[in-house]
PDB file of C-alpha atoms in Angstrom:
ATOM      1  CA  MET A 103      -6.458 -16.620   6.694  1.00 45.00           C
ATOM      2  CA  LYS A 104      -3.922 -15.850   9.372  1.00 43.00           C
ATOM      3  CA  ASN A 105      -0.944 -13.841   8.139  1.00 45.00           C
ATOM      4  CA  SER A 106       2.661 -14.735   8.923  1.00 41.00           C
ATOM      5  CA  GLY A 107       5.788 -12.623   9.052  1.00 40.00           C
ATOM      6  CA  PHE A 108       5.094  -9.553  11.147  1.00 40.00           C
ATOM      7  CA  ALA A 109       2.675 -10.933  13.721  1.00 39.00           C
ATOM      8  CA  LYS A 110       4.350  -9.467  16.799  1.00 43.00           C
ATOM      9  CA  GLU A 111       4.253  -5.734  17.447  1.00 49.00           C
ATOM     10  CA  GLU A 112       7.851  -5.556  18.665  1.00 52.00           C
ATOM     11  CA  LEU A 113       9.081  -7.126  15.436  1.00 54.00           C
ATOM     12  CA  VAL A 114       7.080  -4.630  13.415  1.00 53.00           C
ATOM     13  CA  GLU A 115       8.553  -1.711  15.355  1.00 54.00           C
ATOM     14  CA  GLU A 116      12.083  -3.102  15.036  1.00 59.00           C
ATOM     15  CA  TYR A 117      11.653  -3.648  11.291  1.00 56.00           C
ATOM     16  CA  LEU A 118      10.262  -0.177  10.613  1.00 61.00           C
ATOM     17  CA  THR A 119      12.932   1.469  12.753  1.00 60.00           C
ATOM     18  CA  SER A 120      15.615  -0.363  10.796  1.00 59.00           C
ATOM     19  CA  LEU A 121      14.115   0.871   7.541  1.00 62.00           C
ATOM     20  CA  LEU A 122      14.131   4.473   8.749  1.00 61.00           C
ATOM     21  CA  SER A 123      17.776   4.176   9.791  1.00 56.00           C
ATOM     22  CA  ASP A 124      18.702   2.538   6.447  1.00 52.00           C
ATOM     23  CA  GLU A 125      19.860  -0.634   8.149  1.00 47.00           C
ATOM     24  CA  ALA A 126      19.140  -4.027   6.647  1.00 39.00           C
ATOM     25  CA  PRO A 127      17.398  -5.686   9.215  1.00 40.00           C
ATOM     26  CA  GLN A 128      -0.479  -2.729  16.267  1.00 34.00           C
ATOM     27  CA  ASP A 129      -1.791  -1.780  18.226  1.00 32.00           C
ATOM     28  CA  VAL A 130      -5.547  -2.438  17.591  1.00 31.00           C
ATOM     29  CA  VAL A 131      -7.095   0.931  16.767  1.00 34.00           C
ATOM     30  CA  GLN A 132     -10.651   2.174  17.209  1.00 32.00           C
ATOM     31  CA  LEU A 133     -12.141   1.395  13.790  1.00 38.00           C
ATOM     32  CA  GLU A 134     -14.647   3.500  11.901  1.00 43.00           C
ATOM     33  CA  SER A 135     -16.422   2.899   8.615  1.00 42.00           C
ATOM     34  CA  VAL A 136     -13.832   3.206   5.860  1.00 46.00           C
ATOM     35  CA  ALA A 137     -16.468   4.107   3.304  1.00 49.00           C
ATOM     36  CA  LYS A 138     -17.790   6.974   5.418  1.00 49.00           C
ATOM     37  CA  LEU A 139     -14.333   8.381   6.096  1.00 47.00           C
ATOM     38  CA  LEU A 140     -13.219   8.100   2.475  1.00 52.00           C
ATOM     39  CA  GLU A 141     -16.347   9.958   1.419  1.00 51.00           C
ATOM     40  CA  SER A 142     -15.676  12.768   3.871  1.00 50.00           C
ATOM     41  CA  ALA A 143     -12.084  13.060   2.671  1.00 50.00           C
ATOM     42  CA  GLN A 144     -13.220  14.082  -0.851  1.00 45.00           C
ATOM     43  CA  ILE A 145     -10.879  11.756  -2.698  1.00 45.00           C
ATOM     44  CA  PRO A 146     -11.526  10.133  -6.113  1.00 43.00           C
ATOM     45  CA  GLU A 147     -14.791   8.202  -6.184  1.00 43.00           C
ATOM     46  CA  ILE A 148     -14.522   4.599  -5.018  1.00 44.00           C
ATOM     47  CA  ASN A 149     -16.861   2.220  -6.790  1.00 44.00           C
ATOM     48  CA  ASP A 150     -15.569  -1.153  -5.644  1.00 45.00           C
ATOM     49  CA  ASP A 151     -15.749  -3.345  -2.555  1.00 45.00           C
ATOM     50  CA  ILE A 152     -14.311  -1.755   0.581  1.00 49.00           C
ATOM     51  CA  ALA A 153     -13.645  -3.861   3.666  1.00 46.00           C
ATOM     52  CA  ILE A 154     -12.721  -3.072   7.243  1.00 45.00           C
ATOM     53  CA  GLU A 155     -10.621  -5.190   9.515  1.00 48.00           C
ATOM     54  CA  SER A 156     -12.133  -6.711  12.629  1.00 41.00           C
ATOM     55  CA  PRO A 157     -10.398  -5.874  15.915  1.00 38.00           C
ATOM     56  CA  GLU A 158     -10.655  -9.560  16.778  1.00 38.00           C
ATOM     57  CA  ASP A 159      -7.753 -11.985  16.348  1.00 36.00           C
ATOM     58  CA  SER A 160      -9.400 -13.600  13.339  1.00 34.00           C
ATOM     59  CA  VAL A 161      -9.691 -11.100  10.516  1.00 35.00           C
ATOM     60  CA  THR A 162     -13.126 -10.751   8.916  1.00 35.00           C
ATOM     61  CA  GLU A 163     -14.136  -8.453   6.083  1.00 38.00           C
ATOM     62  CA  GLU A 164     -17.497  -6.832   5.404  1.00 37.00           C
ATOM     63  CA  THR A 165     -18.538  -5.667   2.000  1.00 33.00           C
ATOM     64  CA  ILE A 166     -19.902  -2.143   2.246  1.00 29.00           C
ATOM     65  CA  ILE A 167     -19.959  -1.037  -1.364  1.00 33.00           C
ATOM     66  CA  ALA A 168     -21.419  -3.157  -4.166  1.00 33.00           C
ATOM     67  CA  LYS A 169     -18.872  -4.852  -6.413  1.00 34.00           C
ATOM     68  CA  GLU A 170     -19.066  -4.274 -10.133  1.00 37.00           C
ATOM     69  CA  SER A 171     -19.617  -7.312 -12.320  1.00 35.00           C
ATOM     70  CA  ALA A 172     -16.355  -8.510 -13.810  1.00 35.00           C
ATOM     71  CA  SER A 173     -16.273  -9.264 -17.512  1.00 35.00           C
ATOM     72  CA  GLU A 174     -13.816 -11.563 -19.261  1.00 37.00           C
ATOM     73  CA  VAL A 175     -11.474  -9.429 -21.323  1.00 38.00           C
ATOM     74  CA  ASP A 176      -8.134  -9.808 -22.999  1.00 44.00           C
ATOM     75  CA  ILE A 177      -5.293  -8.254 -21.047  1.00 43.00           C
ATOM     76  CA  LYS A 178      -3.081  -6.058 -23.196  1.00 46.00           C
ATOM     77  CA  GLU A 179       0.320  -4.517 -22.603  1.00 51.00           C
ATOM     78  CA  PRO A 180      -0.167  -1.247 -20.653  1.00 50.00           C
ATOM     79  CA  ALA A 181       0.971   2.004 -22.133  1.00 50.00           C
ATOM     80  CA  GLU A 182       4.407   3.215 -21.044  1.00 52.00           C
ATOM     81  CA  PRO A 183       3.899   4.987 -17.689  1.00 49.00           C
ATOM     82  CA  LEU A 184       4.547   8.684 -17.529  1.00 45.00           C
ATOM     83  CA  LYS A 185       7.777   9.724 -15.897  1.00 45.00           C
ATOM     84  CA  THR A 186       7.246  11.287 -12.499  1.00 41.00           C
ATOM     85  CA  GLU A 187       9.449  14.062 -11.205  1.00 45.00           C
ATOM     86  CA  VAL A 188      10.750  13.130  -7.782  1.00 43.00           C
ATOM     87  CA  VAL A 189      10.522  15.802  -5.130  1.00 43.00           C
ATOM     88  CA  THR A 190      12.288  15.891  -1.791  1.00 52.00           C
ATOM     89  CA  THR A 191      10.180  14.655   1.103  1.00 59.00           C
ATOM     90  CA  SER A 192       8.852  17.581   3.107  1.00 75.00           C
ATOM     91  CA  ILE A 193       7.235  17.442   6.515  1.00 87.00           C
ATOM     92  CA  PRO A 194       3.657  18.783   6.348  1.00 90.00           C
ATOM     93  CA  THR A 195       2.733  21.701   8.533  1.00 92.00           C
ATOM     94  CA  ARG A 196      -0.928  20.737   8.866  1.00 95.00           C
ATOM     95  CA  ASP A 197      -2.899  17.677   9.915  1.00 97.00           C
ATOM     96  CA  PHE A 198      -3.614  15.227   7.104  1.00 96.00           C
ATOM     97  CA  GLN A 199      -5.714  12.122   6.569  1.00 97.00           C
ATOM     98  CA  ALA A 200      -4.169   8.762   5.749  1.00 97.00           C
ATOM     99  CA  LEU A 201      -5.490   5.390   4.630  1.00 97.00           C
ATOM    100  CA  PHE A 202      -4.178   2.339   6.522  1.00 97.00           C
ATOM    101  CA  PHE A 203      -4.016  -1.100   4.905  1.00 97.00           C
ATOM    102  CA  LYS A 204      -2.342  -4.440   5.581  1.00 96.00           C
ATOM    103  CA  VAL A 205       0.040  -6.687   3.667  1.00 96.00           C
ATOM    104  CA  ALA A 206       1.424  -9.879   5.218  1.00 95.00           C
ATOM    105  CA  GLY A 207       0.811  -8.549   8.719  1.00 92.00           C
ATOM    106  CA  LEU A 208       2.594  -5.260   7.993  1.00 94.00           C
ATOM    107  CA  THR A 209       0.480  -2.100   8.118  1.00 96.00           C
ATOM    108  CA  LEU A 210       1.165   0.623   5.544  1.00 97.00           C
ATOM    109  CA  ALA A 211      -0.343   4.085   5.253  1.00 97.00           C
ATOM    110  CA  LEU A 212      -0.536   6.715   2.542  1.00 96.00           C
ATOM    111  CA  PRO A 213      -1.991  10.237   2.441  1.00 97.00           C
ATOM    112  CA  LEU A 214      -5.556  10.350   1.137  1.00 96.00           C
ATOM    113  CA  THR A 215      -4.672  13.296  -1.102  1.00 96.00           C
ATOM    114  CA  GLU A 216      -2.460  10.910  -3.111  1.00 97.00           C
ATOM    115  CA  LEU A 217      -4.889   7.996  -3.197  1.00 97.00           C
ATOM    116  CA  GLY A 218      -6.035   7.376  -6.752  1.00 96.00           C
ATOM    117  CA  GLY A 219      -8.786   4.906  -5.856  1.00 96.00           C
ATOM    118  CA  ILE A 220      -9.456   1.474  -4.390  1.00 96.00           C
ATOM    119  CA  HIS A 221     -10.467  -1.470  -6.559  1.00 96.00           C
ATOM    120  CA  LYS A 222     -11.421  -5.032  -5.802  1.00 96.00           C
ATOM    121  CA  ILE A 223      -8.746  -7.260  -7.334  1.00 96.00           C
ATOM    122  CA  GLU A 224     -10.089  -9.268 -10.233  1.00 94.00           C
ATOM    123  CA  LYS A 225      -8.372 -11.013 -13.132  1.00 95.00           C
ATOM    124  CA  ILE A 226      -4.669 -10.186 -13.452  1.00 96.00           C
ATOM    125  CA  GLY A 227      -2.872 -10.902 -16.709  1.00 95.00           C
ATOM    126  CA  PRO A 228       0.850 -11.621 -16.255  1.00 92.00           C
ATOM    127  CA  LEU A 229       3.487  -9.964 -18.448  1.00 91.00           C
ATOM    128  CA  PHE A 230       6.874 -11.451 -19.239  1.00 90.00           C
ATOM    129  CA  GLY A 231      10.171  -9.659 -18.902  1.00 92.00           C
ATOM    130  CA  LYS A 232       9.056  -7.616 -15.891  1.00 94.00           C
ATOM    131  CA  PRO A 233      10.539  -7.468 -12.354  1.00 96.00           C
ATOM    132  CA  ASP A 234       9.507 -10.344 -10.075  1.00 95.00           C
ATOM    133  CA  TRP A 235       7.415  -7.963  -7.926  1.00 97.00           C
ATOM    134  CA  PHE A 236       5.251  -7.051 -10.933  1.00 97.00           C
ATOM    135  CA  LYS A 237       2.150  -9.269 -10.689  1.00 97.00           C
ATOM    136  CA  GLY A 238       0.699  -8.159 -14.004  1.00 97.00           C
ATOM    137  CA  VAL A 239      -2.072  -5.997 -15.417  1.00 97.00           C
ATOM    138  CA  MET A 240      -5.690  -5.754 -14.301  1.00 97.00           C
ATOM    139  CA  LEU A 241      -8.280  -4.258 -16.630  1.00 95.00           C
ATOM    140  CA  HIS A 242     -10.700  -1.866 -14.921  1.00 93.00           C
ATOM    141  CA  ARG A 243     -13.188   0.158 -16.968  1.00 90.00           C
ATOM    142  CA  ASP A 244     -11.063  -0.118 -20.127  1.00 89.00           C
ATOM    143  CA  GLU A 245      -7.974   1.015 -18.228  1.00 93.00           C
ATOM    144  CA  ASN A 246      -4.928  -1.189 -17.677  1.00 95.00           C
ATOM    145  CA  LEU A 247      -3.746  -1.015 -14.058  1.00 97.00           C
ATOM    146  CA  SER A 248      -0.254  -2.212 -13.141  1.00 98.00           C
ATOM    147  CA  VAL A 249      -0.376  -4.453 -10.056  1.00 98.00           C
ATOM    148  CA  VAL A 250       2.510  -4.589  -7.577  1.00 98.00           C
ATOM    149  CA  ASP A 251       3.084  -7.637  -5.363  1.00 98.00           C
ATOM    150  CA  THR A 252       3.437  -5.345  -2.352  1.00 98.00           C
ATOM    151  CA  ALA A 253       4.868  -7.922   0.057  1.00 97.00           C
ATOM    152  CA  LYS A 254       7.588  -8.905  -2.400  1.00 97.00           C
ATOM    153  CA  TRP A 255       8.384  -5.269  -3.204  1.00 97.00           C
ATOM    154  CA  VAL A 256       8.407  -3.858   0.342  1.00 95.00           C
ATOM    155  CA  MET A 257      10.145  -6.716   2.149  1.00 93.00           C
ATOM    156  CA  PRO A 258      12.014  -8.924  -0.352  1.00 94.00           C
ATOM    157  CA  GLU A 259      14.326 -10.157   2.416  1.00 92.00           C
ATOM    158  CA  LYS A 260      11.305 -11.645   4.250  1.00 92.00           C
ATOM    159  CA  TYR A 261       9.566 -13.011   1.177  1.00 95.00           C
ATOM    160  CA  ASP A 262       9.686 -16.790   0.906  1.00 95.00           C
ATOM    161  CA  GLU A 263       7.447 -19.607  -0.283  1.00 94.00           C
ATOM    162  CA  LYS A 264       5.612 -19.808   3.031  1.00 95.00           C
ATOM    163  CA  LEU A 265       4.826 -16.088   2.997  1.00 95.00           C
ATOM    164  CA  ALA A 266       3.769 -16.216  -0.647  1.00 95.00           C
ATOM    165  CA  GLU A 267       1.304 -19.028   0.075  1.00 95.00           C
ATOM    166  CA  SER A 268      -0.208 -17.127   3.007  1.00 96.00           C
ATOM    167  CA  LEU A 269      -0.984 -13.995   0.986  1.00 97.00           C
ATOM    168  CA  ASN A 270      -4.595 -13.285   0.092  1.00 97.00           C
ATOM    169  CA  TYR A 271      -4.646 -10.079  -1.918  1.00 98.00           C
ATOM    170  CA  GLN A 272      -8.127  -8.543  -2.057  1.00 97.00           C
ATOM    171  CA  TYR A 273      -7.751  -4.872  -3.006  1.00 97.00           C
ATOM    172  CA  LEU A 274      -5.697  -2.629  -5.234  1.00 98.00           C
ATOM    173  CA  ILE A 275      -4.600   0.705  -3.726  1.00 98.00           C
ATOM    174  CA  MET A 276      -3.977   3.109  -6.604  1.00 98.00           C
ATOM    175  CA  LEU A 277      -1.088   5.549  -6.330  1.00 98.00           C
ATOM    176  CA  ASP A 278      -2.278   9.016  -7.337  1.00 97.00           C
ATOM    177  CA  THR A 279      -2.851   9.162 -11.126  1.00 96.00           C
ATOM    178  CA  SER A 280       0.088   6.925 -12.053  1.00 97.00           C
ATOM    179  CA  GLY A 281      -1.697   3.726 -13.077  1.00 96.00           C
ATOM    180  CA  TRP A 282       0.298   1.791 -10.449  1.00 98.00           C
ATOM    181  CA  GLY A 283      -1.547  -0.067  -7.703  1.00 98.00           C
ATOM    182  CA  LEU A 284      -0.374  -1.784  -4.510  1.00 98.00           C
ATOM    183  CA  ALA A 285      -2.024  -5.135  -3.861  1.00 98.00           C
ATOM    184  CA  CYS A 286      -3.218  -5.425  -0.248  1.00 98.00           C
ATOM    185  CA  GLU A 287      -5.005  -8.008   1.860  1.00 97.00           C
ATOM    186  CA  SER A 288      -7.276  -5.772   3.910  1.00 97.00           C
ATOM    187  CA  LEU A 289      -8.204  -2.151   4.515  1.00 96.00           C
ATOM    188  CA  THR A 290      -7.980  -1.092   8.135  1.00 94.00           C
ATOM    189  CA  THR A 291      -9.230   2.475   8.542  1.00 94.00           C
ATOM    190  CA  THR A 292      -8.507   6.101   7.808  1.00 95.00           C
ATOM    191  CA  SER A 293      -7.215   8.494  10.424  1.00 95.00           C
ATOM    192  CA  VAL A 294      -6.245  12.154  10.799  1.00 97.00           C
ATOM    193  CA  LEU A 295      -2.537  12.475  11.585  1.00 97.00           C
ATOM    194  CA  LYS A 296      -0.644  15.379  13.045  1.00 97.00           C
ATOM    195  CA  PRO A 297       2.910  15.939  11.725  1.00 96.00           C
ATOM    196  CA  SER A 298       4.146  15.075  15.230  1.00 96.00           C
ATOM    197  CA  ASP A 299       2.450  11.661  14.990  1.00 97.00           C
ATOM    198  CA  VAL A 300       5.080  10.590  12.469  1.00 96.00           C
ATOM    199  CA  LYS A 301       8.755   9.800  12.960  1.00 94.00           C
ATOM    200  CA  TRP A 302       9.909  11.388   9.709  1.00 94.00           C
ATOM    201  CA  ARG A 303      12.733  10.115   7.570  1.00 87.00           C
ATOM    202  CA  GLU A 304      15.824  12.236   8.168  1.00 79.00           C
ATOM    203  CA  THR A 305      18.185  11.058   5.407  1.00 72.00           C
ATOM    204  CA  ASN A 306      17.986  10.702   1.627  1.00 69.00           C
ATOM    205  CA  GLY A 307      19.773   7.366   1.365  1.00 69.00           C
ATOM    206  CA  LYS A 308      18.063   4.064   0.670  1.00 79.00           C
ATOM    207  CA  ARG A 309      14.309   3.550   0.581  1.00 86.00           C
ATOM    208  CA  PRO A 310      13.159   6.973  -0.632  1.00 90.00           C
ATOM    209  CA  TRP A 311       9.647   5.474  -0.787  1.00 94.00           C
ATOM    210  CA  LEU A 312       9.501   5.518   3.027  1.00 93.00           C
ATOM    211  CA  ALA A 313       8.350   8.926   4.315  1.00 95.00           C
ATOM    212  CA  GLY A 314       8.416   7.873   7.965  1.00 95.00           C
ATOM    213  CA  MET A 315       6.786   5.758  10.652  1.00 95.00           C
ATOM    214  CA  VAL A 316       3.416   6.475  12.247  1.00 96.00           C
ATOM    215  CA  LYS A 317       4.460   6.069  15.869  1.00 93.00           C
ATOM    216  CA  GLU A 318       1.198   5.112  17.594  1.00 91.00           C
ATOM    217  CA  LYS A 319       0.104   2.614  14.950  1.00 89.00           C
ATOM    218  CA  MET A 320       3.617   1.284  14.285  1.00 89.00           C
ATOM    219  CA  CYS A 321       3.308   1.399  10.519  1.00 94.00           C
ATOM    220  CA  ALA A 322       5.185   2.758   7.515  1.00 95.00           C
ATOM    221  CA  LEU A 323       3.979   5.977   5.864  1.00 97.00           C
ATOM    222  CA  VAL A 324       4.531   5.823   2.106  1.00 96.00           C
ATOM    223  CA  ASN A 325       6.070   8.653   0.087  1.00 96.00           C
ATOM    224  CA  VAL A 326       3.790   8.146  -2.893  1.00 97.00           C
ATOM    225  CA  GLN A 327       5.676  10.246  -5.457  1.00 95.00           C
ATOM    226  CA  HIS A 328       9.034   8.624  -4.690  1.00 95.00           C
ATOM    227  CA  LEU A 329       7.375   5.205  -4.856  1.00 97.00           C
ATOM    228  CA  ILE A 330       5.834   5.951  -8.251  1.00 97.00           C
ATOM    229  CA  ASP A 331       9.202   7.093  -9.559  1.00 96.00           C
ATOM    230  CA  MET A 332      10.871   3.885  -8.380  1.00 96.00           C
ATOM    231  CA  LEU A 333       8.169   1.695  -9.921  1.00 97.00           C
ATOM    232  CA  ASN A 334       8.457   3.561 -13.235  1.00 97.00           C
ATOM    233  CA  LYS A 335      12.183   2.807 -13.222  1.00 96.00           C
ATOM    234  CA  GLY A 336      11.658  -0.855 -12.320  1.00 96.00           C
ATOM    235  CA  LEU A 337      13.439  -0.441  -8.979  1.00 95.00           C
ATOM    236  CA  GLY A 338      12.872  -2.534  -5.870  1.00 94.00           C
ATOM    237  CA  SER A 339      12.386  -1.142  -2.367  1.00 92.00           C
ATOM    238  CA  ASN A 340      16.081  -1.394  -1.476  1.00 85.00           C
ATOM    239  CA  ASP A 341      17.352   0.133  -4.715  1.00 82.00           C
ATOM    240  CA  LYS A 342      18.421   3.746  -5.012  1.00 66.00           C
TER     241      LYS A 342
END
């Protein structure tokens, strides 16, 4: 399915730059096996389907890890998430690995050291009285995972009926050990980044979840701990 919204690279760059400057408003990379790179990064074990994005115009996905059989279960209210202490964003002094994934044509990245796992999206049970970006709860190995409608959370000003209909969420990107997961459409790759590869956020105003912009790939780098804190408080991407 062809994504809408951020199809043109110049629009992506303009949008991300506006986020970094607190204003309201891809290149195709050499791909490697995501499974192989995740394994070498020594992050939590991934036991679900992992897909890579084709460099062609039409996106195709290849299953490289066997999917677990899904069982029909009753979805229950998740336990109250633990409060996360927010720390000020600091620029790393060493190279670090990041996972890149796509949502509605927008590429996002997060450090592999704060990746809690990747799961194939299965049955999601909705909960009432939650923010509109909260898709519901997915049961995985007797654990309730809170699913975020990432497109609606990250870019509410761009979210409309047409965009909603075009979304095809396939994977859940878990944020550290929080129990929160970002729904995404495809996994792109992992890459080693130097601190100089990122245009780091310079102010502490709006969007504390945005650590900076990966310059070459024109994508947003997520500040995972700030994002977790905002989700725990029920805040949207533009809230303080």
